[in-house]
PDB file of C-alpha atoms in Angstrom:
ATOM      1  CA  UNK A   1     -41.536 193.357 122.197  1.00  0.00           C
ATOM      2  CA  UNK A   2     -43.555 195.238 119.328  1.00  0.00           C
ATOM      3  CA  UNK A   3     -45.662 196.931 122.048  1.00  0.00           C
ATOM      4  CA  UNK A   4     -43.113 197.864 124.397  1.00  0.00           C
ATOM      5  CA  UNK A   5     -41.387 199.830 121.604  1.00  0.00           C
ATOM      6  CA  UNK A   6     -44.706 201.332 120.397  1.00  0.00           C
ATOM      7  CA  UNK A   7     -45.049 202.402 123.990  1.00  0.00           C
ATOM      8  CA  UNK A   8     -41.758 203.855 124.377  1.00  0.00           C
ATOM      9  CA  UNK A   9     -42.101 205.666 121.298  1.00  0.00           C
ATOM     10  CA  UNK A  10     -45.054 207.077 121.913  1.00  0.00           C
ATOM     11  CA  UNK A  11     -43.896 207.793 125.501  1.00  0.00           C
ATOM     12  CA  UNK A  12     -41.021 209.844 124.211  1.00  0.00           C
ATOM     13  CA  UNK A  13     -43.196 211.627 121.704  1.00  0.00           C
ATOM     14  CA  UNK A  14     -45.396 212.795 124.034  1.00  0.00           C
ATOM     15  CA  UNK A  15     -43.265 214.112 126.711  1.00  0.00           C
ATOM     16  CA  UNK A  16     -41.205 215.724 123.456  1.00  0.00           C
ATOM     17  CA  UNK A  17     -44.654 217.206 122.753  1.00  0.00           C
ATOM     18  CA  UNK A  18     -45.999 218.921 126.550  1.00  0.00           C
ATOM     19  CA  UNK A  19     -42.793 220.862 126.797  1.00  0.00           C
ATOM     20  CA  UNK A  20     -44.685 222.823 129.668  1.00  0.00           C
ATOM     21  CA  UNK A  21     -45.313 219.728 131.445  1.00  0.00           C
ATOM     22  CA  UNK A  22     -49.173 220.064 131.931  1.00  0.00           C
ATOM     23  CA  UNK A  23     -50.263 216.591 131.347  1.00  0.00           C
ATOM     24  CA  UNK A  24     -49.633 214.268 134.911  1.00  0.00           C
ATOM     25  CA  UNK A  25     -48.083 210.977 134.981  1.00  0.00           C
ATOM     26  CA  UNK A  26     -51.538 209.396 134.977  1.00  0.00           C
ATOM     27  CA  UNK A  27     -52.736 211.095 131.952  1.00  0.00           C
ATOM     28  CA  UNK A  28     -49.626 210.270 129.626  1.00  0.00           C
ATOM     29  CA  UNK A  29     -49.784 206.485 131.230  1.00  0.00           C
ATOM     30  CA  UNK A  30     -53.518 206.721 129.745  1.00  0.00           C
ATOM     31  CA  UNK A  31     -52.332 208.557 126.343  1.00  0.00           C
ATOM     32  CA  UNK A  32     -49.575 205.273 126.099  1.00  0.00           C
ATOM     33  CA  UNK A  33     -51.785 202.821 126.669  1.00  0.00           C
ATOM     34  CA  UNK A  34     -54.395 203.912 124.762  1.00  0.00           C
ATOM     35  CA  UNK A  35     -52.389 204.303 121.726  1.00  0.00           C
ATOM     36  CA  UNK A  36     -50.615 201.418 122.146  1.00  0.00           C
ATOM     37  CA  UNK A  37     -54.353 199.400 121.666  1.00  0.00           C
ATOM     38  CA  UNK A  38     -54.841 201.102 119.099  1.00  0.00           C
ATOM     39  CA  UNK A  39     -57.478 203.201 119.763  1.00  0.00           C
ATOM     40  CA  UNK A  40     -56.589 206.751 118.747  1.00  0.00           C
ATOM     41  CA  UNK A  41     -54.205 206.357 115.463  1.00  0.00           C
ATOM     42  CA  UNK A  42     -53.838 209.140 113.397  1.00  0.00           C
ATOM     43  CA  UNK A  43     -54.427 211.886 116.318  1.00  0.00           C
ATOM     44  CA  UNK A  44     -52.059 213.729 118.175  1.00  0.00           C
ATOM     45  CA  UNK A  45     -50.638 211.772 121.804  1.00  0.00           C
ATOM     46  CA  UNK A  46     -53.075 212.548 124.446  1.00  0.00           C
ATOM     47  CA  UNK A  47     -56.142 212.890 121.654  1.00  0.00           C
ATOM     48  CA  UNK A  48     -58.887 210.030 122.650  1.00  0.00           C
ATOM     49  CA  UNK A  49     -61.857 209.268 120.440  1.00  0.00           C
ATOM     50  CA  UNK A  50     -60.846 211.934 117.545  1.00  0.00           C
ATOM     51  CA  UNK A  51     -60.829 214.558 120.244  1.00  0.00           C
ATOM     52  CA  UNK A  52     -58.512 217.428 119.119  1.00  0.00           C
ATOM     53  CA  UNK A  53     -55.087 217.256 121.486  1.00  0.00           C
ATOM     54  CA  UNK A  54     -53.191 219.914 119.739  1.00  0.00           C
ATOM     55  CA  UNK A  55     -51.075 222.576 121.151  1.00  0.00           C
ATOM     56  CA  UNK A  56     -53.377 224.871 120.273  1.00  0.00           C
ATOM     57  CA  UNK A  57     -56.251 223.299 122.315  1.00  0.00           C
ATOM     58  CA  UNK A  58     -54.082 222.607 125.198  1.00  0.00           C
ATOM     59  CA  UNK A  59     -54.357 226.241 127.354  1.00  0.00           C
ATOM     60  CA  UNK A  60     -57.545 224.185 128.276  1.00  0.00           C
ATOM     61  CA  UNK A  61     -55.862 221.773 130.183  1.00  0.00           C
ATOM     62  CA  UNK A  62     -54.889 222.768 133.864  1.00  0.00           C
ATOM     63  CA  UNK A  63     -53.418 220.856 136.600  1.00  0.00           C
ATOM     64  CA  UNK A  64     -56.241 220.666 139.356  1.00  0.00           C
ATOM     65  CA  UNK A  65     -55.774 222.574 142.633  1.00  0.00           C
ATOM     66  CA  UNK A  66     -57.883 221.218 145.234  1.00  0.00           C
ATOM     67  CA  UNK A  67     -58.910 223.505 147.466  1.00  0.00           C
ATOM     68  CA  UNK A  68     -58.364 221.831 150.388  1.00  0.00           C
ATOM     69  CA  UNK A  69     -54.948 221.694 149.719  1.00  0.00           C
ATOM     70  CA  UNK A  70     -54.739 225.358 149.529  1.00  0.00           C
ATOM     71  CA  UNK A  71     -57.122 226.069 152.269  1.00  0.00           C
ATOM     72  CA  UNK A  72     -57.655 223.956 155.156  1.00  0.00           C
ATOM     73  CA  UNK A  73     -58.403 226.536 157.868  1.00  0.00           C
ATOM     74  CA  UNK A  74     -61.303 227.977 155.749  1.00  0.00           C
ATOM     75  CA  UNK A  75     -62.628 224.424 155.503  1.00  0.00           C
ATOM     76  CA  UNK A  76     -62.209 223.326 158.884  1.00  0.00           C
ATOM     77  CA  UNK A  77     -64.277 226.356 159.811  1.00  0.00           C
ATOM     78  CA  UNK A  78     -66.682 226.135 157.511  1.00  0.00           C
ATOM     79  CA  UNK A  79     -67.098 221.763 158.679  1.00  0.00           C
ATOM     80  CA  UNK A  80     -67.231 223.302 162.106  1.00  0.00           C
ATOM     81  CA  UNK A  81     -69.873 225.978 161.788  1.00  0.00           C
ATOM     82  CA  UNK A  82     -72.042 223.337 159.693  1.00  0.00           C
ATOM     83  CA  UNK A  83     -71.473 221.061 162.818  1.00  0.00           C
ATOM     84  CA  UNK A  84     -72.041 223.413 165.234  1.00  0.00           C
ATOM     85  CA  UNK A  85     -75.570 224.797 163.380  1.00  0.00           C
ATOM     86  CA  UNK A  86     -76.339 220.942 162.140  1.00  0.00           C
ATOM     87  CA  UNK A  87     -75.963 220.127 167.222  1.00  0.00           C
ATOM     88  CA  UNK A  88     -78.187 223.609 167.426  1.00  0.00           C
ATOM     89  CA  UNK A  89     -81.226 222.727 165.275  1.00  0.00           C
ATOM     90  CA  UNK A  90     -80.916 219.135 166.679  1.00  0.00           C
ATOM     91  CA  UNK A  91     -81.239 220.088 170.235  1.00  0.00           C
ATOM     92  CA  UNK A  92     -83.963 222.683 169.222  1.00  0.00           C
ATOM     93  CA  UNK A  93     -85.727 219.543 167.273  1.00  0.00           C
ATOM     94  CA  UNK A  94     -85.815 218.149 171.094  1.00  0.00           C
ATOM     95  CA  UNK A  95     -87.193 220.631 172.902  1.00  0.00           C
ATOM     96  CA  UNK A  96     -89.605 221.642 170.142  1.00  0.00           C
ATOM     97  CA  UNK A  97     -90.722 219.012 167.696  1.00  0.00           C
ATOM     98  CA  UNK A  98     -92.513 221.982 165.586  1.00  0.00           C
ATOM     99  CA  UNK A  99     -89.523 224.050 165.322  1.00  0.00           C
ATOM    100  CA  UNK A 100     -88.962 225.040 161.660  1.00  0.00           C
ATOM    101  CA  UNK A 101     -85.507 223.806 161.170  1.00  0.00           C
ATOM    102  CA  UNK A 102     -85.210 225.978 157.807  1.00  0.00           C
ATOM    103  CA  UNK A 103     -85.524 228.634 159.233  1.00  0.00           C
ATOM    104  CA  UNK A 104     -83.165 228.277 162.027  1.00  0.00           C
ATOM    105  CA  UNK A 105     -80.588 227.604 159.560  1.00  0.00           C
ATOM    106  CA  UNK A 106     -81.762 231.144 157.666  1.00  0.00           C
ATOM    107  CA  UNK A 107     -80.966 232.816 160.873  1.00  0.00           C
ATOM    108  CA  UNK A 108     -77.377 231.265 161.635  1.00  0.00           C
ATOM    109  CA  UNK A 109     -76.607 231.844 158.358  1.00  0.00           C
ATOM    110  CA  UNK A 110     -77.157 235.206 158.127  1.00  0.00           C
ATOM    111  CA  UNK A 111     -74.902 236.486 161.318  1.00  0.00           C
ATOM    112  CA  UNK A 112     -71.603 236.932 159.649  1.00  0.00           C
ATOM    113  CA  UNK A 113     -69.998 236.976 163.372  1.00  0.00           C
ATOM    114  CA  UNK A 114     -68.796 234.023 165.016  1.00  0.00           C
ATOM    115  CA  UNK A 115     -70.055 235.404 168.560  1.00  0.00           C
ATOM    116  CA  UNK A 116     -73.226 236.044 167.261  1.00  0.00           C
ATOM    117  CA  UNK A 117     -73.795 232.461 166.007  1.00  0.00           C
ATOM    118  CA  UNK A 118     -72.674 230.909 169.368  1.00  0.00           C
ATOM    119  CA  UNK A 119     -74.914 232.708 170.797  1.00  0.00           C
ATOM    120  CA  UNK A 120     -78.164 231.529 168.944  1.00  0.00           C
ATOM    121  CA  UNK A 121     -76.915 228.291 168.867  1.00  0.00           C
ATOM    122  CA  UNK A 122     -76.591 227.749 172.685  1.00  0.00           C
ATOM    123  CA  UNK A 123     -80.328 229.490 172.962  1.00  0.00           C
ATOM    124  CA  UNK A 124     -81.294 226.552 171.068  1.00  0.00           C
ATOM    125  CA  UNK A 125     -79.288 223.653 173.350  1.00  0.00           C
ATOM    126  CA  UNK A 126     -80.877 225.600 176.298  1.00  0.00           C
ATOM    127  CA  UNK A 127     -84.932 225.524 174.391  1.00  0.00           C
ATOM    128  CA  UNK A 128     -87.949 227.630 174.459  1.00  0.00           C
ATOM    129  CA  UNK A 129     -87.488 228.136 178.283  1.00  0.00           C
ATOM    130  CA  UNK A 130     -84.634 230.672 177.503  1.00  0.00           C
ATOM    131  CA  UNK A 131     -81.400 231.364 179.734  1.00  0.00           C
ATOM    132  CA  UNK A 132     -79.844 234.389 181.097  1.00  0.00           C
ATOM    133  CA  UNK A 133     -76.430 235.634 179.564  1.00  0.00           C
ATOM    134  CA  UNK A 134     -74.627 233.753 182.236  1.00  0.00           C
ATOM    135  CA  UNK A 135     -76.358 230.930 181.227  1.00  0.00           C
ATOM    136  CA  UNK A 136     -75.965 231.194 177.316  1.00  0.00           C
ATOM    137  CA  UNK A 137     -72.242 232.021 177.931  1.00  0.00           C
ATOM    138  CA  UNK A 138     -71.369 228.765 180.045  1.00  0.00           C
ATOM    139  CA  UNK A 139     -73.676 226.719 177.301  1.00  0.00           C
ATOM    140  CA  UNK A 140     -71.304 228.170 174.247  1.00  0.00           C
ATOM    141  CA  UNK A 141     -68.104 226.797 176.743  1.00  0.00           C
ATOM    142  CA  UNK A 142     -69.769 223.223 177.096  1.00  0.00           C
ATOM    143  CA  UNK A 143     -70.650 223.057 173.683  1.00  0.00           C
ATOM    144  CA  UNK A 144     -67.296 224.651 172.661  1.00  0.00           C
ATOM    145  CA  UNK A 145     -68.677 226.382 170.394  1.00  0.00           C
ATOM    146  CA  UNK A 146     -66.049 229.238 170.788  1.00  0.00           C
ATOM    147  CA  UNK A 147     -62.828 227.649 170.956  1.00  0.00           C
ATOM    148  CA  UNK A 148     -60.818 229.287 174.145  1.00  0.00           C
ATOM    149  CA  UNK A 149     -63.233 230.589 175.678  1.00  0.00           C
ATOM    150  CA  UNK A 150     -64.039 231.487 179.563  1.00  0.00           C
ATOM    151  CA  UNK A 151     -67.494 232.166 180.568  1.00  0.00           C
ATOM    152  CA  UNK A 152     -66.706 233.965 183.442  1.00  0.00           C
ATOM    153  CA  UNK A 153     -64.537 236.040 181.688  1.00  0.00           C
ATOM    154  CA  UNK A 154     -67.469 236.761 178.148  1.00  0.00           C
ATOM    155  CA  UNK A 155     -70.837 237.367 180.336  1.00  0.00           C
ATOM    156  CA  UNK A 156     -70.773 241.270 179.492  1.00  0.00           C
ATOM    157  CA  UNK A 157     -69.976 240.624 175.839  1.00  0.00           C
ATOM    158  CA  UNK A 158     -72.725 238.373 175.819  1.00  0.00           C
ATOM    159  CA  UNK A 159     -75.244 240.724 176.903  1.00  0.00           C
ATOM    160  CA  UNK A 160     -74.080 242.862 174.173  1.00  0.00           C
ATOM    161  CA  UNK A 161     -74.652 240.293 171.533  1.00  0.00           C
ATOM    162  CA  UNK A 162     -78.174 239.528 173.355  1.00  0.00           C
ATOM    163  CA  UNK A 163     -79.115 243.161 172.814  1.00  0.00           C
ATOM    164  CA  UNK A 164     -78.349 243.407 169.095  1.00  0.00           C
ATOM    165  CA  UNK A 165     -80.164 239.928 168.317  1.00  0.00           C
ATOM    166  CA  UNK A 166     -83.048 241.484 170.198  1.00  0.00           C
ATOM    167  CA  UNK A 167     -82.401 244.242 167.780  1.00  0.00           C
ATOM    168  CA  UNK A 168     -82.798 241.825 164.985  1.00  0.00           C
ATOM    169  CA  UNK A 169     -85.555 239.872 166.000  1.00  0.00           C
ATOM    170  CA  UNK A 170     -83.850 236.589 166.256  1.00  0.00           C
ATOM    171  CA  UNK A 171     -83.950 236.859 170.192  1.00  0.00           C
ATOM    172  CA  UNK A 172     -87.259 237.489 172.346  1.00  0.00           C
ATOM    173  CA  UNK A 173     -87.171 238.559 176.217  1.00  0.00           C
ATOM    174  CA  UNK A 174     -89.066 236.202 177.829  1.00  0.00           C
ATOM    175  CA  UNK A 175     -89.025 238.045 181.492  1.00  0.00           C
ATOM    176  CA  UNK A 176     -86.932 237.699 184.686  1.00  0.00           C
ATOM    177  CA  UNK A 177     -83.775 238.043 182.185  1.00  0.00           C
ATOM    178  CA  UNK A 178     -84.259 234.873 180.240  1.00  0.00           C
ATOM    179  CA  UNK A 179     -83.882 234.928 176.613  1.00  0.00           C
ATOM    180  CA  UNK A 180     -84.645 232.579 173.732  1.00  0.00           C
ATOM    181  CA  UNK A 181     -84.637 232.354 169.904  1.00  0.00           C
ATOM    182  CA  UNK A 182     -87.856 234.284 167.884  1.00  0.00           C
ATOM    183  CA  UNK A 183     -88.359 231.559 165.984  1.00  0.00           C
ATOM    184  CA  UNK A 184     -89.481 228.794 168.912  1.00  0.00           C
ATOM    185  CA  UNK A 185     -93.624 228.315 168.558  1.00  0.00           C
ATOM    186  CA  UNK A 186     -95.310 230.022 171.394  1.00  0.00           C
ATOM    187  CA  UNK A 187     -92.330 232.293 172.778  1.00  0.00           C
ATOM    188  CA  UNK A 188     -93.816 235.255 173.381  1.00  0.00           C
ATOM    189  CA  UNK A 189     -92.179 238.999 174.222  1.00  0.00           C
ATOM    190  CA  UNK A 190     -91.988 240.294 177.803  1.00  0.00           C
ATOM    191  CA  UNK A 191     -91.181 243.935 178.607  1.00  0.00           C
ATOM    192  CA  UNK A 192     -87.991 244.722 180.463  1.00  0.00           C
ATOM    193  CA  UNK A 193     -88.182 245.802 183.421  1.00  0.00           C
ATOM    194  CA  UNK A 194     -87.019 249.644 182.943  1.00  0.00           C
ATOM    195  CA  UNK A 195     -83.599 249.825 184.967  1.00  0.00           C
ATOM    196  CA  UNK A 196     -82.948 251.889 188.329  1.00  0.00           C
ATOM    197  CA  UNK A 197     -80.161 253.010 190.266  1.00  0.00           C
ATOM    198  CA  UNK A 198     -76.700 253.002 189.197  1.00  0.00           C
ATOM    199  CA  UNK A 199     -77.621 250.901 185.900  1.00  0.00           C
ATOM    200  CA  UNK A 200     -80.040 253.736 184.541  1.00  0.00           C
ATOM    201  CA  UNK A 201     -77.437 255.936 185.240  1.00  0.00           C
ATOM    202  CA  UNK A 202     -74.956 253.619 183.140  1.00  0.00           C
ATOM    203  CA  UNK A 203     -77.685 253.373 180.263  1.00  0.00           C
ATOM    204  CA  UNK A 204     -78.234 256.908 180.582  1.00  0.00           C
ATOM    205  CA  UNK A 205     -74.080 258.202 180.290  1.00  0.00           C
ATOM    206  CA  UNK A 206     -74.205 255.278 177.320  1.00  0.00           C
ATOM    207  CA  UNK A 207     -76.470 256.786 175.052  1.00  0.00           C
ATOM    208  CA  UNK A 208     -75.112 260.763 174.671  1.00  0.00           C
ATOM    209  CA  UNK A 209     -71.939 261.570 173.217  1.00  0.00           C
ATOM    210  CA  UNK A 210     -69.014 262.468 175.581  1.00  0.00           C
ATOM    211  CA  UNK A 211     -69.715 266.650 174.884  1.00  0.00           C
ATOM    212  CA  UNK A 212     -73.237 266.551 174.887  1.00  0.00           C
ATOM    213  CA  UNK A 213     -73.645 265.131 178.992  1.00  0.00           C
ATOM    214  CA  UNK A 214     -74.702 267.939 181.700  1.00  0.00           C
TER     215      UNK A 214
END
């Protein structure tokens, strides 16, 4: 028929014409048909609507990458962490209807650590009452919020992390070891006990360099 020859003409025309092959299957089978109705005549194939299809405007074309094609791992993680944050502030919801959930999300967003993270998001599953490290460690294995992990084997790293949110202000010692997220209403700040025995002595070696101890 008239049209199928139109079609094919203009099918071989343009595929003549994108010598680089930029244009997709779906865009020529658009370009065909729309020049077969009629609806472009007098422009270049693959111009719609008087819209200027020449070589010299096609470096704006590009074949689309989609990212997650290119970068599943960093979107899984990033799916997981917004999970992980979205369970935290939940549970934190629960124990304190108050809690600003804003600013929760301020302070999980702004530890660039994965450990870190875990850890102030299993002080919110565990509330306002706080938990010791043993306790926040075997609530980021339930909540698998560190993939691989074994509590037993991640208490003393977790006292680590503990101290530096302290540092930070995101974590509050609420006595008798427990600890808890700043940002719960009505937490308030208990002194640690100062240490004796072997630990001071641990604390004490910690904190001078190796040629400076008597």
């Amino acid at each position: 028929s008239s049209e199928s020859d139109c079609k094919s003409a203009l099918l071989r025309q343009v595929v003549g014409w994108d010598t680089r092959g930029i244009l997709t299957s779906d865009s020529l089978a658009k370009i065909v048909n729309a020049n077969a109705r009629g609806g472009s005549k007098g422009n270049m194939p693959g111009s719609e609507d008087g819209v200027d299809a020449s070589p010299a405007a096609r470096p704006q074309q590009r074949k689309v990458h989609h990212p997650a094609a290119t970068q599943p791992a960093t979107q899984d993680s990033n799916a997981d962490e917004s999970a992980a944050t979205d369970a935290a502030v939940a549970a934190a919801e629960v124990h304190c209807p108050t809690v600003d959930a804003n600013q929760l999300r301020q302070d999980v967003a702004s530890l660039l650590r994965p450990l870190l993270k875990a850890v102030l998001q299993a002080s919110c599953h565990l509330g306002p009452a706080g938990g010791t490290s043993r306790n926040i460690a075997d609530m980021i294995v339930e909540k698998k919020l560190m993939p691989g992990w074994q509590a037993k084997d991640q208490v003393v790293r977790v006292k680590k992390f503990v101290t530096e949110l302290e540092s930070q202000k995101l974590f509050v010692h609420l006595g008798s070891r427990l600890w808890t997220w700043s940002g719960f209403p009505g937490v308030k700040a208990v002194p640690k006990p100062p240490l004796t025995g072997r630990a001071a002595v641990l604390r004490a070696d910690s904190q001078f360099p190796e040629g400076l101890k008597e």
